[in-house]
Coordinates of C-alpha atoms in Angstrom, one line a residue:
M87 CA 13.7 -7.3 -18.6
R88 CA 16.2 -5.5 -16.3
L89 CA 16.3 -6.7 -12.7
S90 CA 19.1 -4.5 -11.4
F91 CA 18.9 -0.8 -10.4
T92 CA 20.5 2.1 -12.2
A93 CA 22.5 4.9 -10.6
E94 CA 19.4 7.1 -11.0
H95 CA 17.3 4.5 -9.1
E96 CA 19.8 4.5 -6.2
Q97 CA 19.7 8.3 -6.2
L98 CA 15.9 8.2 -5.9
R99 CA 16.1 5.7 -3.1
R100 CA 18.6 7.9 -1.2
A101 CA 16.5 11.0 -1.8
V102 CA 13.3 9.4 -0.5
R103 CA 15.1 7.8 2.5
D104 CA 16.7 11.1 3.5
F105 CA 13.5 13.0 3.1
L106 CA 11.5 10.6 5.3
A107 CA 14.3 10.5 7.9
E108 CA 14.1 14.3 8.2
R109 CA 10.3 14.8 7.8
S110 CA 8.8 11.6 9.0
P111 CA 10.8 10.3 12.0
A112 CA 9.2 8.0 14.5
A113 CA 8.0 11.0 16.6
A114 CA 6.0 12.3 13.6
V115 CA 4.5 8.8 13.0
R116 CA 3.4 8.6 16.6
R117 CA 1.9 12.2 16.5
L118 CA -0.2 11.3 13.4
M119 CA -1.1 8.0 14.9
D120 CA -2.6 9.6 17.9
S121 CA -4.5 12.3 15.9
T122 CA -7.4 12.1 13.5
A123 CA -5.3 13.2 10.6
N124 CA -3.8 10.7 8.1
R125 CA -1.1 13.0 6.9
D126 CA 1.1 16.0 7.6
D127 CA -0.1 18.6 5.1
D128 CA 3.3 20.2 4.7
V129 CA 5.1 16.9 4.2
W130 CA 2.4 15.8 1.7
T131 CA 2.8 19.1 -0.2
R132 CA 6.6 18.7 -0.4
L133 CA 6.3 15.1 -1.4
A134 CA 4.1 16.1 -4.3
E135 CA 5.5 19.4 -5.4
E136 CA 9.2 19.3 -4.6
L137 CA 9.9 15.6 -5.0
G138 CA 7.2 14.8 -7.5
L139 CA 6.5 11.4 -5.9
V140 CA 2.7 11.4 -5.9
G141 CA 2.7 11.7 -9.7
L142 CA 5.8 9.5 -10.2
G143 CA 3.9 6.6 -11.9
L144 CA 1.3 8.8 -13.7
P145 CA 1.4 9.8 -17.4
E146 CA 3.4 13.0 -18.1
R147 CA 0.5 14.5 -20.1
Y148 CA -1.5 14.7 -16.9
G149 CA 1.2 16.1 -14.7
G150 CA 3.0 12.9 -13.7
S151 CA 6.5 11.8 -14.4
G152 CA 5.7 8.7 -16.5
F153 CA 7.7 6.2 -14.5
G154 CA 6.7 2.7 -13.8
E155 CA 6.4 0.0 -11.1
V156 CA 10.1 -0.2 -10.5
E157 CA 10.4 3.5 -9.4
V158 CA 7.1 3.5 -7.5
G159 CA 8.3 0.3 -5.8
I160 CA 11.5 2.0 -4.6
V161 CA 9.4 4.8 -3.1
L162 CA 7.1 2.5 -1.3
E163 CA 9.9 0.3 0.0
E164 CA 11.3 3.4 1.7
M165 CA 7.9 4.4 3.0
G166 CA 7.5 1.0 4.5
R167 CA 10.8 1.3 6.3
A168 CA 9.7 4.6 7.8
L169 CA 6.0 3.5 8.6
F170 CA 5.1 6.6 6.6
V171 CA 1.7 7.9 7.4
A172 CA 0.0 9.5 4.3
P173 CA -2.6 8.6 1.7
Y174 CA 0.1 7.6 -0.8
L175 CA -0.9 4.0 -1.5
S176 CA -4.6 5.0 -1.8
T177 CA -4.1 8.1 -3.9
A178 CA -1.0 7.5 -6.1
V179 CA -1.4 3.8 -6.5
L180 CA -5.0 2.6 -6.1
A181 CA -6.8 5.6 -7.5
G182 CA -4.1 6.9 -9.7
Q183 CA -3.5 3.6 -11.5
T184 CA -7.2 2.9 -11.8
L185 CA -7.6 6.2 -13.7
A186 CA -4.4 5.7 -15.7
T187 CA -5.5 2.2 -16.7
S188 CA -9.1 3.1 -17.6
E189 CA -8.4 4.5 -21.0
D190 CA -11.0 7.2 -20.2
Q191 CA -9.3 10.4 -21.3
E192 CA -12.0 12.6 -20.0
A193 CA -11.8 11.1 -16.5
Q194 CA -8.0 11.2 -16.7
Q195 CA -7.9 14.9 -17.7
R196 CA -10.4 15.7 -14.9
W197 CA -8.7 14.1 -12.0
L198 CA -5.1 12.9 -12.7
P199 CA -3.5 16.4 -12.7
G200 CA -4.9 17.1 -9.2
I201 CA -3.7 13.8 -7.9
A202 CA -0.2 14.3 -9.4
A203 CA -0.1 17.8 -7.9
G204 CA -1.1 16.5 -4.4
S205 CA -4.1 18.8 -4.3
L206 CA -6.6 15.9 -4.7
T207 CA -6.6 12.7 -2.6
A208 CA -8.5 9.7 -3.8
T209 CA -9.0 6.0 -3.2
L210 CA -10.5 2.9 -4.7
A211 CA -13.4 1.2 -2.9
V212 CA -13.8 -2.5 -3.9
A213 CA -14.3 -4.7 -0.8
G214 CA -17.6 -5.7 0.7
E215 CA -18.3 -6.7 4.2
S216 CA -16.2 -9.9 3.8
G217 CA -13.1 -7.9 2.8
S218 CA -12.8 -9.8 -0.5
W219 CA -11.5 -7.9 -3.5
E220 CA -13.4 -10.2 -5.9
L221 CA -15.0 -8.1 -8.6
T222 CA -17.9 -10.3 -9.4
D223 CA -21.4 -9.3 -8.2
P224 CA -20.5 -6.4 -5.8
A225 CA -23.1 -5.4 -3.3
T226 CA -22.9 -1.8 -4.5
S227 CA -25.1 -1.0 -7.5
A228 CA -25.3 1.8 -10.0
E229 CA -28.1 2.9 -12.2
P230 CA -28.6 5.8 -14.7
R231 CA -31.3 8.2 -13.8
G232 CA -32.0 11.7 -15.1
G233 CA -28.9 11.9 -17.2
Q234 CA -26.4 10.8 -14.5
W235 CA -25.4 7.7 -12.5
L236 CA -26.5 7.1 -9.0
V237 CA -24.6 4.7 -6.8
S238 CA -26.0 2.9 -3.7
G239 CA -24.7 0.3 -1.3
P240 CA -21.9 -0.2 1.3
K241 CA -18.2 -0.5 0.9
Y242 CA -15.8 -1.7 3.7
Y243 CA -12.1 -1.4 4.5
V244 CA -11.7 1.5 2.2
L245 CA -8.1 2.8 2.5
D246 CA -8.2 6.5 3.6
G247 CA -11.9 6.4 2.6
H248 CA -13.0 8.7 5.4
S249 CA -10.9 11.6 4.1
A250 CA -10.4 11.0 0.4
D251 CA -11.7 13.8 -1.9
L252 CA -12.6 11.3 -4.6
L253 CA -13.9 7.8 -4.3
L254 CA -13.6 5.4 -7.2
V255 CA -16.3 2.8 -6.4
V256 CA -16.6 -0.6 -8.0
A257 CA -20.4 -1.2 -8.5
R258 CA -22.7 -3.4 -10.4
A259 CA -24.5 -1.9 -13.4
A260 CA -27.0 -3.5 -15.8
D261 CA -24.3 -4.0 -18.4
G262 CA -21.6 -5.3 -16.1
T263 CA -19.2 -4.3 -13.3
G264 CA -18.0 -0.7 -13.6
V265 CA -16.0 2.0 -11.8
F266 CA -17.9 5.1 -10.6
A267 CA -16.3 8.3 -9.4
V268 CA -18.1 9.8 -6.4
E269 CA -17.2 13.1 -4.7
G270 CA -16.3 12.2 -1.1
A271 CA -18.1 15.3 0.3
D272 CA -21.5 14.5 -1.5
P273 CA -24.5 14.3 0.9
G274 CA -25.2 10.8 -0.4
V275 CA -21.9 9.6 1.0
V276 CA -21.8 8.5 4.6
R277 CA -18.3 7.7 5.8
A278 CA -16.9 6.4 9.1
R279 CA -13.4 5.7 10.2
L280 CA -13.0 2.1 11.4
D281 CA -11.2 1.0 14.5
S282 CA -8.4 -1.1 13.1
L283 CA -5.4 -3.0 14.3
D284 CA -2.9 -0.7 12.6
P285 CA -3.1 2.9 13.9
T286 CA -0.7 4.1 11.2
R287 CA -3.1 3.2 8.4
D288 CA -6.7 4.4 8.2
L289 CA -9.6 2.3 7.0
A290 CA -13.2 3.4 6.6
S291 CA -16.6 2.1 5.8
V292 CA -18.6 4.0 3.1
V293 CA -22.3 3.8 2.6
L294 CA -23.6 5.3 -0.6
R295 CA -27.2 6.5 -0.9
E296 CA -28.0 7.3 -4.5
A297 CA -24.8 9.3 -4.6
P298 CA -24.3 11.1 -8.0
A299 CA -21.4 9.5 -9.9
V300 CA -19.4 9.6 -13.1
R301 CA -18.7 6.3 -14.8
V302 CA -15.0 5.7 -15.5
G303 CA -13.7 3.5 -18.2
A304 CA -15.9 4.6 -21.2
G305 CA -18.6 2.1 -20.3
R306 CA -16.3 -1.0 -20.6
D307 CA -16.8 -3.9 -18.2
A308 CA -14.2 -3.1 -15.5
T309 CA -13.3 -6.7 -14.5
A310 CA -10.6 -6.9 -17.2
W311 CA -8.8 -3.7 -16.7
L312 CA -9.2 -3.7 -12.9
G313 CA -7.2 -6.9 -13.0
E314 CA -4.2 -4.9 -14.2
V315 CA -4.8 -2.4 -11.4
H316 CA -4.9 -5.3 -8.9
D317 CA -1.6 -6.7 -10.1
R318 CA 0.1 -3.3 -9.7
A319 CA -1.5 -2.7 -6.3
L320 CA -0.3 -6.1 -5.1
A321 CA 3.3 -5.4 -6.2
A322 CA 3.2 -1.9 -4.7
L323 CA 2.0 -3.1 -1.3
A324 CA 4.6 -5.9 -1.4
S325 CA 7.3 -3.3 -2.0
E326 CA 6.1 -1.5 1.1
Q327 CA 6.1 -4.7 3.0
I328 CA 9.7 -5.7 2.2
G329 CA 10.7 -2.2 3.4
G330 CA 9.1 -2.8 6.7
A331 CA 10.5 -6.4 6.9
A332 CA 14.1 -5.1 6.2
R333 CA 13.7 -2.4 8.9
C334 CA 12.6 -5.0 11.4
L335 CA 15.6 -7.1 10.7
E336 CA 17.9 -4.1 11.1
L337 CA 16.3 -3.3 14.5
A338 CA 16.7 -6.8 15.7
V339 CA 20.3 -7.2 14.6
D340 CA 21.2 -3.8 16.1
Y341 CA 19.6 -4.7 19.4
A342 CA 21.3 -8.2 19.5
K343 CA 24.7 -6.4 19.2
V344 CA 24.3 -4.3 22.2
R345 CA 21.9 -6.1 24.6
E346 CA 24.0 -8.2 27.0
Q347 CA 23.1 -11.3 28.9
F348 CA 25.6 -13.3 31.1
G349 CA 28.2 -10.7 30.2
R350 CA 27.9 -11.2 26.4
P351 CA 25.9 -9.6 23.7
I352 CA 22.8 -11.8 23.0
G353 CA 23.8 -11.8 19.3
S354 CA 26.8 -14.0 20.2
F355 CA 24.4 -16.9 21.2
Q356 CA 23.7 -19.4 18.5
A357 CA 19.9 -19.3 18.9
I358 CA 19.9 -15.6 18.2
K359 CA 22.4 -16.0 15.3
H360 CA 20.2 -18.6 13.7
K361 CA 17.1 -16.5 14.1
C362 CA 18.7 -13.5 12.4
A363 CA 20.2 -15.6 9.6
A364 CA 16.9 -17.4 8.9
L365 CA 15.1 -14.0 8.9
L366 CA 17.7 -12.6 6.5
V367 CA 16.9 -15.4 4.0
E368 CA 13.2 -14.7 4.3
V369 CA 13.6 -11.0 3.7
E370 CA 16.0 -11.4 0.8
S371 CA 13.8 -14.0 -0.9
A372 CA 10.8 -11.7 -0.6
R373 CA 12.9 -8.8 -1.9
S374 CA 13.8 -10.8 -5.0
A375 CA 10.2 -11.8 -5.7
V376 CA 9.1 -8.2 -5.3
Y377 CA 11.8 -6.7 -7.5
H378 CA 11.0 -9.4 -10.2
A379 CA 7.3 -8.5 -10.0
N380 CA 7.9 -4.8 -10.4
A381 CA 10.3 -5.4 -13.4
A382 CA 7.8 -7.8 -15.0
L383 CA 4.9 -5.4 -14.7
A384 CA 7.0 -2.5 -15.9
A385 CA 7.9 -4.5 -19.0
D386 CA 4.3 -5.7 -19.6
D387 CA 5.6 -9.2 -19.3
P388 CA 2.8 -11.8 -19.5
E389 CA 4.2 -13.3 -16.3
G390 CA 3.4 -10.1 -14.4
T391 CA 0.2 -11.3 -12.9
V392 CA 1.8 -14.5 -11.4
A393 CA 4.9 -12.5 -10.4
A394 CA 2.7 -10.0 -8.5
A395 CA 0.8 -12.8 -6.7
V396 CA 4.1 -14.5 -5.7
A397 CA 5.5 -11.2 -4.5
S398 CA 2.4 -10.6 -2.4
A399 CA 2.6 -14.0 -0.8
Y400 CA 6.3 -13.8 -0.1
A401 CA 6.3 -10.3 1.2
S402 CA 3.3 -10.8 3.5
R403 CA 4.9 -13.8 5.1
A404 CA 8.3 -12.1 5.4
F405 CA 7.0 -8.9 7.0
T406 CA 4.8 -10.6 9.6
L407 CA 7.6 -13.1 10.4
A408 CA 10.2 -10.2 10.6
A409 CA 8.0 -8.2 12.9
K410 CA 7.3 -11.2 15.2
E411 CA 11.0 -12.2 15.4
C412 CA 12.0 -8.6 16.0
I413 CA 9.8 -8.5 19.1
Q414 CA 11.1 -11.9 20.2
I415 CA 14.7 -10.7 19.9
H416 CA 13.8 -7.6 21.8
G417 CA 12.3 -9.8 24.6
G418 CA 14.4 -8.1 27.2
I419 CA 12.4 -4.9 26.8
G420 CA 9.1 -6.5 27.3
F421 CA 5.8 -5.3 25.7
T422 CA 5.8 -1.5 25.3
W423 CA 4.4 1.0 22.9
E424 CA 7.6 3.0 23.3
H425 CA 9.4 0.7 20.9
D426 CA 8.6 0.7 17.2
A427 CA 8.6 -3.1 16.9
H428 CA 5.0 -3.3 17.9
L429 CA 4.0 -0.7 15.3
F430 CA 5.7 -2.7 12.6
L431 CA 3.8 -5.9 13.7
R432 CA 0.5 -4.1 13.4
R433 CA 1.4 -2.7 10.0
A434 CA 2.5 -6.2 8.9
K435 CA -0.8 -7.8 10.0
S436 CA -3.0 -5.1 8.4
S437 CA -1.0 -5.3 5.1
E438 CA -1.2 -9.1 5.1
L439 CA -5.0 -9.0 5.2
F440 CA -5.6 -5.9 3.1
F441 CA -6.2 -7.6 -0.3
G442 CA -7.8 -10.7 1.4
A443 CA -6.6 -13.4 3.8
P444 CA -3.4 -15.2 3.0
R445 CA -5.3 -18.4 2.3
A446 CA -7.3 -16.6 -0.4
Q447 CA -4.1 -15.2 -1.9
R448 CA -2.5 -18.6 -2.1
E449 CA -5.6 -20.1 -3.6
R450 CA -5.6 -17.3 -6.3
L451 CA -1.9 -18.1 -7.0
A452 CA -2.6 -21.8 -7.3
D453 CA -5.4 -21.0 -9.8
L454 CA -3.0 -18.8 -11.8
V455 CA -0.4 -21.5 -12.1
G456 CA -2.9 -24.2 -12.7
I457 CA -2.5 -26.3 -9.6

């Protein structure tokens, strides 16, 4: 298992960083944040067609590039640094990996080429009202009628769920838990954008009322193969989180070098030095955990599930801590929306809770390692 990056990996990182610096600066993030759109269409098209990033982790036979978690992790780390606003995590990771893992060739042929090309956005709807991603006994149900499946019930905290063209809904069927593909524009789908803490990431509630659906996964109980999707999604989000954490550290250190108090830069005071040094340890520890998880998952290592859970726990803590400390070190500017530090804190908190509360994540990790 390789834990270091190749020259090609570094080229990918540089290309994504340069692209986002040019096409998604802070002004663009704020423009999208204040609008009802969750992407810049031109940026999304270039991301998919020119850079091939939406299909980066999808099979080549369906229009993707056939790369794995390491490469997708690099892309998401850079997106985290830039607070990139686009349905990348929902479409390329959650929905894309659900279809890619399903072993359902008909479903893959039908939807993956559109996802890879950027012409189809999609998401995965799992959580109920509690926000839990537990797959057992979902409130949403599916039943066959008249030669097709009909799905009914609510879903909450669906990433980009208000705008996705395709919803992959986890629902309870008579023969077990399944994944059901529902067209977002179907009259049986009622969607509402939720007021959320993080204005750079859209969440929605979705109510399904006998919405026509296609079952994905060739009729297999989805709890097993959705576990693989969950591991990849945890590692992907953790990659984005360490990108945000590293950016917060950079902002804090840069400010400490120039902000003066009593005629000296505040970075020369021991308290600030210790704060920055402690934060560096947190960020680098989380980075190591995330890189290991991505490498383990890419190599189909049996430790991948535990590694993804560890990465999620570390990255969640590091990002939230980095965002808070960044604001503390920027204390001289007070509370203002004009500085990105507060946007990073909101992204950090929303990411920390997206797959369930930190306590639930730690309990899952304890179960995995037999504590």
